[in-house]
Amino acid sequence: MGLLDRLSVLLGLKKKEVHVLCLGLDNSGKTTIINKLKPSNAQSQNILPTIGFSIEKFKSSSLSFTVFDMSGQGRYRNLWEHYYKEGQAIIFVIDSSDRLRMVVAKEELDTLLNHPDIKHRRIPILFFANKMDLRDAVTSVKVSQLLCLENIKDKPWHICASDAIKGEGLQEGVDWLQDLSTATTWKL
Amino acid sequence: MAAASSSDSDGCGVESNEANLKWLDAHYDPMANIHTFSACLALADLHGDGEYKLVVGDLGPGGQQPCLKVLKGPLVITESPLPALPAAAATFLMEQHEPRTPALALASGPCVYVYKNLRPYFKFTLPQLPPNPLEQDLWNQAKETVITTMTTLKKNLADEDAVSCLVLGTENKELLVLDPEAFTILTKMSLPSVPVFLEVSGQFDIEFRLAAACRNGNIYILRRDSKHPKYCIELSAQPVGLIRVHRVLVVGSTQDSLHGFTHKGKKLWTVQMPAAILTMNLLEQHSRGLQAVMAGLANGEVRIYRDKALLNVIHTPDAVTSLCFGRYGREDNTLIMTTRGGGLIIKILKRTAVFAEGGTEVGPPPAQAMKLNVPRKTRLYVDQTLREREAGTAMHRAFQTDLYLLRLRAARAYLQALESSLSPVSATAREPLKLHAVVQGLGPTFKLTLHLQNTSTTRPVLGLLVCFLYNEALYSLPRAFLKVPLLVPGLNYPLETFVESLSNKGISDIIKVLVLREGQSAPLLSAHVNMPGSEGLAAA
């Protein structure tokens, strides 16, 4: 960052840019979450399964997010690791109503956490326990228990219960990411 | 958040097995109350919502309350009673219309119940057999036949989402192919026995092959245009499963083994299982193009084979009675197993898992491909070959003569050894003895230990002597003559003596050990001890 850029960030004229990876199994609601975070005039009405990945941008009060919305389908999941280096934060979305595939989500999360590009970085991870509106959804506490999130000791993480269709719980997560970026202990 | 410290408290991962790194334990419910076998399991996107459901034709506990169950994830979403025990379940596409939701067919008794969108749609009943007019009244009910097995056959396209016909095997030794829309009988084939397992490949309108494993222990192979079997495979035992893997028919038999056959009935291989086979099904991993056979065994193992090669073994808490692999929910490679006690196990294959043949190589060993450095034919070789060709008979005779002479000489030497008791084992009836000598030490002083054993079972031996014969210029022994104590049968008696080497030139010689009976000059047995060279003197 040049001096002018730094100055403009300090004066609040220009927002700090953050690269975020949005990961999670297929049909967990990644694209719906990102879509809901975009300004209402830029939102699309029907969400289709993502092929490969797509890049989306949205802003919060002090940050400008560039999101790599990765496809969660099994055959595209090997693409994720190529973007780990560029990511400064991770959003991991879980379908709380899919009890059967909770183990698959855990497996993918463990693979992510053990990847050499992630393992030794203090990269923040924001979990969305999505689809809270569904009848057979489990609570976010249960999700964090099933994914063994308490074992993540060296990275800041946070889990939010969310309903991406209504947009509930999404702002809480984004605020957490933003607070973290302004805290002195950790720099994005 | 994340207050609980237990890694996994319910359901998931309880069964996790360190050795089994390929599978994720998605669900285990030992009290699921599902009693069925592989033919009655089917996976399909029944509502067309991308969420694959599991269809179970459940026999009920003890075969008492048959019902149709549909599961979504770990939960039963619908359950409806059936009038008779289910024989087979299959899903198939009936027509070309959108949305392409598959219909569900369940064979039970003499009927096939067809459901669309999980609502009853059609009931096909097997045609009545022509009864003998004289017995008509008596046999009216007994003459009704039932369905024993069912499968699907693509109508005219090989696509994954093509329209399929139902193929039924019946108790009156017939195979029927039904039209997918009108449920009329398109063709009828007769078999010499009752079919129990069916495997079909090809398309009905073009060309197809049908393999039917029957109750008489034979597998009959039929083709389009053939009303009767074209080939027959005679098994030495009853079949317990029939799976087609690519072009190979894999049959499990009651002799705890899997056999591979070609479509023409030629046997390719046999693999022995450690326990009885309870059920079999196909494992097809589309993403890696893998087809393998899964076999559920009575010892609580599920073994996965590609041809002869064992790819994976899954240990289950109870013996597995039905197996099904495919897309379930939204996960492609899901394995569903039900156990003898009515339990339900769901495992998901890891995305990164690759089935490798563990150690057991298929095909020729690598050494076979190595080129040997064969020398060129020399002049000598050619001459010798010519000579062998011309004087073959004479050479053979000369060789035989020499061989006889050698045998004679060996026999003579043996006889002499026996007569003069030169051997270390005496086999005479009075003194069965065994002698074994050990030399220890580097020299110039050696320790010579004789192990003497009475090999008779009951008689002790008394009054034996041991005598050493040696060159007195080379060795000196404190006593050249020992008295042997009473030899109790079976025990090993070590007799020790010191031997001092006198030569300073490092010469070694033989010491003869004779075992004698008091008052007899002929030794009972003897041993020649090859003394080692004295290291101590050589070094000095």
XYZ file of C-alpha atoms in Angstrom, chain B residues 387-402:
16
model
C 26.379 -84.849 -30.834
C 23.398 -85.181 -28.490
C 21.090 -85.612 -31.424
C 23.254 -88.336 -32.989
C 24.311 -90.313 -29.911
C 21.390 -89.594 -27.625
C 20.686 -93.224 -26.753
C 24.310 -94.036 -25.928
C 24.635 -90.950 -23.747
C 21.509 -91.828 -21.850
C 22.766 -95.386 -21.253
C 26.146 -94.175 -20.021
C 24.415 -91.773 -17.665
C 22.123 -94.494 -16.325
C 25.072 -96.850 -15.727
C 26.884 -94.164 -13.776
